[in-house]
mmCIF file with all atom_site columns, C-alpha atoms in Angstrom:
data_model
loop_
_atom_site.group_PDB
_atom_site.id
_atom_site.type_symbol
_atom_site.label_atom_id
_atom_site.label_alt_id
_atom_site.label_comp_id
_atom_site.label_asym_id
_atom_site.label_entity_id
_atom_site.label_seq_id
_atom_site.pdbx_PDB_ins_code
_atom_site.Cartn_x
_atom_site.Cartn_y
_atom_site.Cartn_z
_atom_site.occupancy
_atom_site.B_iso_or_equiv
_atom_site.pdbx_formal_charge
_atom_site.auth_seq_id
_atom_site.auth_comp_id
_atom_site.auth_asym_id
_atom_site.auth_atom_id
_atom_site.pdbx_PDB_model_num
ATOM 1  C CA . MET A 1 1  ? 23.780 1.178   2.018  1.00 0.00 ? 4  MET A CA 1
ATOM 2  C CA . LEU A 1 2  ? 21.550 3.344   4.226  1.00 0.00 ? 5  LEU A CA 1
ATOM 3  C CA . THR A 1 3  ? 23.047 4.558   7.221  1.00 0.00 ? 6  THR A CA 1
ATOM 4  C CA . THR A 1 4  ? 21.105 4.920   10.664 1.00 0.00 ? 7  THR A CA 1
ATOM 5  C CA . GLU A 1 5  ? 20.772 8.813   10.061 1.00 0.00 ? 8  GLU A CA 1
ATOM 6  C CA . VAL A 1 6  ? 19.733 8.668   6.449  1.00 0.00 ? 9  VAL A CA 1
ATOM 7  C CA . LEU A 1 7  ? 17.247 5.776   7.229  1.00 0.00 ? 10 LEU A CA 1
ATOM 8  C CA . ASP A 1 8  ? 15.655 7.805   9.821  1.00 0.00 ? 11 ASP A CA 1
ATOM 9  C CA . GLU A 1 9  ? 15.502 10.681  7.831  1.00 0.00 ? 12 GLU A CA 1
ATOM 10 C CA . LYS A 1 10 ? 13.903 9.123   4.906  1.00 0.00 ? 13 LYS A CA 1
ATOM 11 C CA . LEU A 1 11 ? 11.240 7.278   7.090  1.00 0.00 ? 14 LEU A CA 1
ATOM 12 C CA . THR A 1 12 ? 10.072 10.669  8.076  1.00 0.00 ? 15 THR A CA 1
ATOM 13 C CA . GLN A 1 13 ? 9.153  11.126  4.333  1.00 0.00 ? 16 GLN A CA 1
ATOM 14 C CA . LEU A 1 14 ? 6.608  7.873   4.627  1.00 0.00 ? 17 LEU A CA 1
ATOM 15 C CA . SER A 1 15 ? 3.025  8.698   5.081  1.00 0.00 ? 18 SER A CA 1
ATOM 16 C CA . LYS A 1 16 ? 1.204  6.930   7.945  1.00 0.00 ? 19 LYS A CA 1
ATOM 17 C CA . ARG A 1 17 ? -0.226 4.388   5.664  1.00 0.00 ? 20 ARG A CA 1
ATOM 18 C CA . GLU A 1 18 ? 3.135  3.763   3.850  1.00 0.00 ? 21 GLU A CA 1
ATOM 19 C CA . LEU A 1 19 ? 4.476  3.164   7.176  1.00 0.00 ? 22 LEU A CA 1
ATOM 20 C CA . GLN A 1 20 ? 1.665  0.595   8.073  1.00 0.00 ? 23 GLN A CA 1
ATOM 21 C CA . VAL A 1 21 ? 2.728  -1.317  5.097  1.00 0.00 ? 24 VAL A CA 1
ATOM 22 C CA . ALA A 1 22 ? 6.484  -1.228  5.471  1.00 0.00 ? 25 ALA A CA 1
ATOM 23 C CA . HIS A 1 23 ? 5.717  -2.713  9.200  1.00 0.00 ? 26 HIS A CA 1
ATOM 24 C CA . LYS A 1 24 ? 3.671  -5.337  7.604  1.00 0.00 ? 27 LYS A CA 1
ATOM 25 C CA . ILE A 1 25 ? 6.304  -6.352  5.044  1.00 0.00 ? 28 ILE A CA 1
ATOM 26 C CA . MET A 1 26 ? 8.917  -6.242  7.694  1.00 0.00 ? 29 MET A CA 1
ATOM 27 C CA . GLU A 1 27 ? 6.548  -8.872  9.398  1.00 0.00 ? 30 GLU A CA 1
ATOM 28 C CA . GLY A 1 28 ? 6.977  -11.009 6.450  1.00 0.00 ? 31 GLY A CA 1
ATOM 29 C CA . LEU A 1 29 ? 3.393  -10.936 5.002  1.00 0.00 ? 32 LEU A CA 1
ATOM 30 C CA . PRO A 1 30 ? 2.567  -10.865 1.372  1.00 0.00 ? 33 PRO A CA 1
ATOM 31 C CA . ASN A 1 31 ? 0.576  -8.230  -0.233 1.00 0.00 ? 34 ASN A CA 1
ATOM 32 C CA . LYS A 1 32 ? -2.790 -9.949  -0.045 1.00 0.00 ? 35 LYS A CA 1
ATOM 33 C CA . THR A 1 33 ? -2.359 -10.399 3.683  1.00 0.00 ? 36 THR A CA 1
ATOM 34 C CA . ILE A 1 34 ? -1.245 -6.825  4.222  1.00 0.00 ? 37 ILE A CA 1
ATOM 35 C CA . ALA A 1 35 ? -4.208 -5.734  1.974  1.00 0.00 ? 38 ALA A CA 1
ATOM 36 C CA . ASN A 1 36 ? -6.730 -7.898  4.001  1.00 0.00 ? 39 ASN A CA 1
ATOM 37 C CA . GLN A 1 37 ? -5.571 -6.743  7.361  1.00 0.00 ? 40 GLN A CA 1
ATOM 38 C CA . LEU A 1 38 ? -5.337 -2.861  6.283  1.00 0.00 ? 41 LEU A CA 1
ATOM 39 C CA . PHE A 1 39 ? -8.809 -3.213  4.559  1.00 0.00 ? 42 PHE A CA 1
ATOM 40 C CA . ILE A 1 40 ? -7.301 -1.941  1.156  1.00 0.00 ? 43 ILE A CA 1
ATOM 41 C CA . SER A 1 41 ? -6.853 -3.564  -2.076 1.00 0.00 ? 44 SER A CA 1
ATOM 42 C CA . GLU A 1 42 ? -3.749 -5.359  -3.228 1.00 0.00 ? 45 GLU A CA 1
ATOM 43 C CA . ARG A 1 43 ? -3.233 -2.979  -6.062 1.00 0.00 ? 46 ARG A CA 1
ATOM 44 C CA . THR A 1 44 ? -2.965 -0.429  -3.378 1.00 0.00 ? 47 THR A CA 1
ATOM 45 C CA . VAL A 1 45 ? -0.546 -2.190  -1.191 1.00 0.00 ? 48 VAL A CA 1
ATOM 46 C CA . LYS A 1 46 ? 1.384  -2.484  -4.202 1.00 0.00 ? 49 LYS A CA 1
ATOM 47 C CA . PHE A 1 47 ? 1.136  1.314   -5.134 1.00 0.00 ? 50 PHE A CA 1
ATOM 48 C CA . HIS A 1 48 ? 2.532  1.949   -1.467 1.00 0.00 ? 51 HIS A CA 1
ATOM 49 C CA . CYS A 1 49 ? 5.369  -0.380  -1.865 1.00 0.00 ? 52 CYS A CA 1
ATOM 50 C CA . ALA A 1 50 ? 6.428  1.411   -4.902 1.00 0.00 ? 53 ALA A CA 1
ATOM 51 C CA . ASN A 1 51 ? 6.304  4.579   -2.915 1.00 0.00 ? 54 ASN A CA 1
ATOM 52 C CA . ILE A 1 52 ? 7.978  3.170   0.175  1.00 0.00 ? 55 ILE A CA 1
ATOM 53 C CA . TYR A 1 53 ? 10.944 2.122   -2.067 1.00 0.00 ? 56 TYR A CA 1
ATOM 54 C CA . ARG A 1 54 ? 11.063 5.219   -4.057 1.00 0.00 ? 57 ARG A CA 1
ATOM 55 C CA . LYS A 1 55 ? 11.173 7.387   -1.033 1.00 0.00 ? 58 LYS A CA 1
ATOM 56 C CA . LEU A 1 56 ? 13.915 4.956   0.659  1.00 0.00 ? 59 LEU A CA 1
ATOM 57 C CA . GLU A 1 57 ? 15.919 4.566   -2.710 1.00 0.00 ? 60 GLU A CA 1
ATOM 58 C CA . ILE A 1 58 ? 15.634 0.806   -2.737 1.00 0.00 ? 61 ILE A CA 1
ATOM 59 C CA . ARG A 1 59 ? 14.620 -1.506  -5.096 1.00 0.00 ? 62 ARG A CA 1
ATOM 60 C CA . ASN A 1 60 ? 12.340 -4.214  -3.284 1.00 0.00 ? 63 ASN A CA 1
ATOM 61 C CA . ARG A 1 61 ? 11.086 -5.678  0.048  1.00 0.00 ? 64 ARG A CA 1
ATOM 62 C CA . ALA A 1 62 ? 14.282 -7.891  0.467  1.00 0.00 ? 65 ALA A CA 1
ATOM 63 C CA . ALA A 1 63 ? 16.021 -4.266  0.465  1.00 0.00 ? 66 ALA A CA 1
ATOM 64 C CA . LEU A 1 64 ? 13.604 -2.924  3.179  1.00 0.00 ? 67 LEU A CA 1
ATOM 65 C CA . MET A 1 65 ? 14.184 -5.940  5.098  1.00 0.00 ? 68 MET A CA 1
ATOM 66 C CA . ALA A 1 66 ? 17.836 -5.928  5.068  1.00 0.00 ? 69 ALA A CA 1
ATOM 67 C CA . SER A 1 67 ? 17.872 -2.054  5.838  1.00 0.00 ? 70 SER A CA 1
ATOM 68 C CA . TYR A 1 68 ? 15.856 -2.713  8.893  1.00 0.00 ? 71 TYR A CA 1
ATOM 69 C CA . PHE A 1 69 ? 17.706 -5.528  9.955  1.00 0.00 ? 72 PHE A CA 1
ATOM 70 C CA . ARG A 1 70 ? 20.990 -3.427  9.727  1.00 0.00 ? 73 ARG A CA 1
ATOM 71 C CA . LEU A 1 71 ? 19.315 -0.707  11.570 1.00 0.00 ? 74 LEU A CA 1
ATOM 72 C CA . LEU A 1 72 ? 18.255 -2.918  14.408 1.00 0.00 ? 75 LEU A CA 1
ATOM 73 C CA . TYR A 1 73 ? 21.404 -4.937  14.817 1.00 0.00 ? 76 TYR A CA 1
ATOM 74 C CA . GLN A 1 74 ? 24.085 -2.559  14.062 1.00 0.00 ? 77 GLN A CA 1
ATOM 75 C CA . PRO A 1 75 ? 27.018 -2.459  16.764 1.00 0.00 ? 78 PRO A CA 1
ATOM 76 C CA . ILE A 1 76 ? 26.768 -0.068  19.419 1.00 0.00 ? 79 ILE A CA 1
ATOM 77 C CA . SER A 1 77 ? 29.690 2.382   19.356 1.00 0.00 ? 80 SER A CA 1
ATOM 78 C CA . HIS A 1 78 ? 30.907 3.401   22.827 1.00 0.00 ? 81 HIS A CA 1
ATOM 79 C CA . SER A 1 79 ? 32.546 6.671   23.133 1.00 0.00 ? 82 SER A CA 1
ATOM 80 C CA . ALA A 1 80 ? 35.373 6.667   25.685 1.00 0.00 ? 83 ALA A CA 1
#
């Protein structure tokens, strides 16, 4: 499981285009729609997906969305 700190660090390794693709994946869009919106081929989207998964050390878009969900909805710790 990715922690917030590890995920933040790994996200800095993504290129601008990989981040764009990752955001589209998190919107729930299929590869074909992502390709059309970013004016790239569907094959290029798949290439970027593979790079994203490799850099974040995850296996698929479900793992990407789960990591993002955990990042957004993790409990806020309060220091006393």
